[in-house]
DNA sequence: CCCTGATTCGC
DNA sequence: GCGAATCAGG
């Protein structure tokens, strides 16, 4: 595949929208995110309002002893970028009255702190995402699917969240929220 | 581990 | 010009 005007346009458009290089690559097809990034650079359009996870803190560090720089590099074209918006990829969401008491717990899973000392927000979030849950079965679990169990294992109404996990954690972001409590009220009862 | 962009360098 | 490999950071 080559960079036709069309493809370049799509690239520019998406990049401008804050899409990640991998997403753009996926969209275009036939190219990898590396190719996209490479092109982006060659095109001159680079830094936008840094996307999502990576490359946020890349700040040109002042060199402590920059005396060995015979090359003159006065040109520093840096037209101020009025774009100061952060990534805004919020999918439209509709609210539905949450139901109560979900997040049961299979058995060997999340330590549930009295199911009420949990951040109301976290709970709300869980209810919210459970509607989006992929509802996968035990065998469909992979290293990167949320392993949060929902429903009663003894029922047909049982499934695992299955959403993309939070990096490192076994659950998706929402479930991580209720699974890993900051530990506060529940002090050590053993001492 | 997964993801992100940045750079390098052989083609 | 292109992009895989590699790097750097979250």
GROMACS .gro file of C-alpha atoms (C1' of nucleotides) in nm:
model
  212
    1UNK     CA    1   0.000   0.000   0.000
    2UNK     CA    2   0.120   0.348  -0.065
    3UNK     CA    3   0.026   0.687   0.065
    4UNK     CA    4  -0.227   0.811  -0.179
    5UNK     CA    5  -0.380   1.149  -0.130
    6UNK     CA    6  -0.688   0.988   0.003
    7UNK     CA    7  -0.507   0.784   0.258
    8UNK     CA    8  -0.298   1.077   0.363
    9UNK     CA    9  -0.611   1.276   0.409
   10UNK     CA   10  -0.766   1.014   0.624
   11UNK     CA   11  -0.449   1.005   0.818
   12UNK     CA   12  -0.448   1.377   0.873
   13UNK     CA   13  -0.809   1.381   0.962
   14UNK     CA   14  -0.788   1.103   1.214
   15UNK     CA   15  -0.465   1.225   1.361
   16UNK     CA   16  -0.624   1.561   1.399
   17UNK     CA   17  -0.912   1.403   1.576
   18UNK     CA   18  -0.677   1.258   1.823
   19UNK     CA   19  -0.702   0.904   1.703
   20UNK     CA   20  -0.409   0.691   1.798
   21UNK     CA   21  -0.165   0.577   1.537
   22UNK     CA   22  -0.277   0.220   1.577
   23UNK     CA   23  -0.636   0.313   1.526
   24UNK     CA   24  -0.551   0.501   1.214
   25UNK     CA   25  -0.346   0.214   1.090
   26UNK     CA   26  -0.637  -0.017   1.148
   27UNK     CA   27  -0.868   0.212   0.963
   28UNK     CA   28  -0.641   0.253   0.666
   29UNK     CA   29  -0.542  -0.106   0.655
   30UNK     CA   30  -0.231  -0.232   0.495
   31UNK     CA   31  -0.013  -0.032   0.722
   32UNK     CA   32   0.113  -0.064   1.072
   33UNK     CA   33   0.097   0.199   1.338
   34UNK     CA   34   0.467   0.249   1.281
   35UNK     CA   35   0.403   0.338   0.924
   36UNK     CA   36   0.140   0.582   1.035
   37UNK     CA   37   0.364   0.743   1.288
   38UNK     CA   38   0.645   0.760   1.042
   39UNK     CA   39   0.421   0.928   0.793
   40UNK     CA   40   0.288   1.165   1.049
   41UNK     CA   41   0.634   1.280   1.121
   42UNK     CA   42   0.731   1.314   0.763
   43UNK     CA   43   0.422   1.517   0.707
   44UNK     CA   44   0.534   1.746   0.974
   45UNK     CA   45   0.221   1.712   1.178
   46UNK     CA   46   0.332   1.562   1.495
   47UNK     CA   47   0.243   1.657   1.840
   48UNK     CA   48  -0.119   1.728   1.890
   49UNK     CA   49  -0.261   1.721   2.237
   50UNK     CA   50  -0.086   1.402   2.315
   51UNK     CA   51  -0.321   1.115   2.316
   52UNK     CA   52  -0.429   0.886   2.587
   53UNK     CA   53  -0.171   0.676   2.750
   54UNK     CA   54   0.165   0.724   2.599
   55UNK     CA   55   0.402   1.001   2.529
   56UNK     CA   56   0.252   1.246   2.764
   57UNK     CA   57   0.551   1.348   2.955
   58UNK     CA   58   0.804   1.382   2.685
   59UNK     CA   59   0.948   1.711   2.767
   60UNK     CA   60   1.262   1.828   2.608
   61UNK     CA   61   1.494   1.816   2.896
   62UNK     CA   62   1.741   2.091   2.919
   63UNK     CA   63   2.081   1.951   2.889
   64UNK     CA   64   2.295   2.011   3.191
   65UNK     CA   65   2.606   2.081   2.990
   66UNK     CA   66   2.522   2.150   2.631
   67UNK     CA   67   2.853   2.290   2.538
   68UNK     CA   68   2.947   2.040   2.278
   69UNK     CA   69   2.718   2.154   2.002
   70UNK     CA   70   2.912   2.307   1.717
   71UNK     CA   71   2.621   2.269   1.484
   72UNK     CA   72   2.405   2.574   1.464
   73UNK     CA   73   2.040   2.506   1.469
   74UNK     CA   74   1.870   2.839   1.505
   75UNK     CA   75   1.561   2.753   1.313
   76UNK     CA   76   1.291   2.663   1.555
   77UNK     CA   77   0.960   2.689   1.377
   78UNK     CA   78   0.712   2.654   1.649
   79UNK     CA   79   0.385   2.810   1.557
   80UNK     CA   80   0.182   2.814   1.867
   81UNK     CA   81  -0.085   2.552   1.859
   82UNK     CA   82  -0.416   2.697   1.971
   83UNK     CA   83  -0.542   2.347   2.014
   84UNK     CA   84  -0.551   2.287   2.378
   85UNK     CA   85  -0.810   2.023   2.398
   86UNK     CA   86  -0.752   1.693   2.551
   87UNK     CA   87  -0.864   1.372   2.403
   88UNK     CA   88  -1.237   1.361   2.393
   89UNK     CA   89  -1.338   1.022   2.274
   90UNK     CA   90  -1.646   0.979   2.482
   91UNK     CA   91  -1.891   0.745   2.326
   92UNK     CA   92  -2.249   0.849   2.363
   93UNK     CA   93  -2.392   0.687   2.662
   94UNK     CA   94  -2.740   0.652   2.779
   95UNK     CA   95  -2.828   0.613   3.137
   96UNK     CA   96  -3.040   0.339   3.269
   97UNK     CA   97  -3.160   0.300   3.619
   98UNK     CA   98  -2.911   0.073   3.776
   99UNK     CA   99  -3.026  -0.230   3.952
  100UNK     CA  100  -2.917  -0.323   4.294
  101UNK     CA  101  -2.682  -0.572   4.433
  102UNK     CA  102  -2.495  -0.720   4.155
  103UNK     CA  103  -2.135  -0.800   4.162
  104UNK     CA  104  -2.182  -1.115   4.354
  105UNK     CA  105  -1.856  -1.293   4.325
  106UNK     CA  106  -1.785  -1.637   4.222
  107UNK     CA  107  -1.576  -1.771   4.495
  108UNK     CA  108  -1.213  -1.723   4.464
  109UNK     CA  109  -1.241  -1.376   4.351
  110UNK     CA  110  -1.290  -1.024   4.458
  111UNK     CA  111  -1.273  -0.944   4.822
  112UNK     CA  112  -1.586  -0.754   4.879
  113UNK     CA  113  -1.575  -0.503   5.153
  114UNK     CA  114  -1.929  -0.531   5.276
  115UNK     CA  115  -2.061  -0.428   4.941
  116UNK     CA  116  -2.154  -0.094   5.068
  117UNK     CA  117  -1.835   0.057   5.181
  118UNK     CA  118  -1.744   0.073   4.819
  119UNK     CA  119  -1.737   0.401   4.647
  120UNK     CA  120  -2.088   0.469   4.527
  121UNK     CA  121  -1.930   0.592   4.218
  122UNK     CA  122  -1.740   0.278   4.161
  123UNK     CA  123  -2.057   0.080   4.201
  124UNK     CA  124  -2.245   0.299   3.964
  125UNK     CA  125  -1.972   0.253   3.716
  126UNK     CA  126  -1.988  -0.118   3.751
  127UNK     CA  127  -2.357  -0.121   3.692
  128UNK     CA  128  -2.298   0.089   3.392
  129UNK     CA  129  -2.037  -0.125   3.232
  130UNK     CA  130  -2.212  -0.445   3.309
  131UNK     CA  131  -2.451  -0.357   3.040
  132UNK     CA  132  -2.167  -0.339   2.801
  133UNK     CA  133  -2.000  -0.645   2.937
  134UNK     CA  134  -1.922  -0.904   2.681
  135UNK     CA  135  -2.062  -1.168   2.906
  136UNK     CA  136  -1.813  -1.429   2.826
  137UNK     CA  137  -1.783  -1.775   2.967
  138UNK     CA  138  -1.508  -1.919   3.176
  139UNK     CA  139  -1.338  -2.071   2.880
  140UNK     CA  140  -1.340  -1.751   2.690
  141UNK     CA  141  -1.137  -1.574   2.948
  142UNK     CA  142  -0.798  -1.468   2.831
  143UNK     CA  143  -0.510  -1.281   2.981
  144UNK     CA  144  -0.670  -0.958   2.887
  145UNK     CA  145  -1.037  -1.005   2.949
  146UNK     CA  146  -1.190  -0.884   3.269
  147UNK     CA  147  -1.237  -1.182   3.494
  148UNK     CA  148  -1.502  -1.028   3.709
  149UNK     CA  149  -1.782  -1.276   3.765
  150UNK     CA  150  -2.140  -1.166   3.745
  151UNK     CA  151  -2.438  -1.360   3.859
  152UNK     CA  152  -2.464  -1.685   4.038
  153UNK     CA  153  -2.231  -1.956   3.921
  154UNK     CA  154  -2.508  -2.202   3.991
  155UNK     CA  155  -2.731  -2.031   3.747
  156UNK     CA  156  -2.751  -1.974   3.380
  157UNK     CA  157  -2.734  -1.614   3.465
  158UNK     CA  158  -2.365  -1.627   3.517
  159UNK     CA  159  -2.091  -1.477   3.312
  160UNK     CA  160  -1.769  -1.293   3.324
  161UNK     CA  161  -1.737  -0.931   3.239
  162UNK     CA  162  -1.496  -0.990   2.957
  163UNK     CA  163  -1.419  -0.629   2.884
  164UNK     CA  164  -1.062  -0.529   2.819
  165UNK     CA  165  -0.868  -0.543   3.139
  166UNK     CA  166  -0.686  -0.261   3.298
  167UNK     CA  167  -0.326  -0.302   3.219
  168UNK     CA  168  -0.175  -0.531   3.468
  169UNK     CA  169  -0.494  -0.599   3.655
  170UNK     CA  170  -0.724  -0.893   3.610
  171UNK     CA  171  -1.027  -0.673   3.574
  172UNK     CA  172  -1.148  -0.394   3.358
  173UNK     CA  173  -1.120  -0.047   3.491
  174UNK     CA  174  -1.463  -0.036   3.643
  175UNK     CA  175  -1.417  -0.362   3.823
  176UNK     CA  176  -1.073  -0.277   3.934
  177UNK     CA  177  -1.241   0.013   4.102
  178UNK     CA  178  -1.449  -0.203   4.325
  179UNK     CA  179  -1.202  -0.482   4.357
  180UNK     CA  180  -0.912  -0.288   4.486
  181UNK     CA  181  -1.026  -0.059   4.757
  182UNK     CA  182  -0.786   0.187   4.903
  183UNK     CA  183  -0.828   0.007   5.229
  184UNK     CA  184  -0.934   0.254   5.479
  185UNK     CA  185  -1.225   0.193   5.708
  186UNK     CA  186  -1.167  -0.177   5.718
  187UNK     CA  187  -0.869  -0.148   5.939
  188UNK     CA  188  -0.682  -0.444   6.052
  189UNK     CA  189  -0.904  -0.635   6.277
  190UNK     CA  190  -0.627  -0.861   6.366
  191UNK     CA  191  -0.367  -0.735   6.593
  192DC     C1'  192   0.162  -0.708   2.985
  193DC     C1'  193  -0.055  -0.372   2.689
  194DC     C1'  194  -0.052   0.068   2.481
  195DT     C1'  195   0.130   0.527   2.305
  196DG     C1'  196   0.425   0.816   2.021
  197DA     C1'  197   0.942   0.913   1.879
  198DT     C1'  198   1.356   0.793   1.643
  199DT     C1'  199   1.669   0.553   1.383
  200DC     C1'  200   1.836   0.364   0.978
  201DG     C1'  201   1.854   0.027   0.591
  202DC     C1'  202   1.606  -0.008   0.182
  203DG     C1'  203   0.985   0.846   0.109
  204DC     C1'  204   0.896   0.434   0.361
  205DG     C1'  205   0.836   0.159   0.775
  206DA     C1'  206   1.036  -0.226   1.091
  207DA     C1'  207   1.298  -0.219   1.474
  208DT     C1'  208   1.393  -0.002   1.863
  209DC     C1'  209   1.343   0.325   2.216
  210DA     C1'  210   1.108   0.575   2.595
  211DG     C1'  211   0.722   0.639   2.886
  212DG     C1'  212   0.246   0.533   3.107
   0.00000   0.00000   0.00000
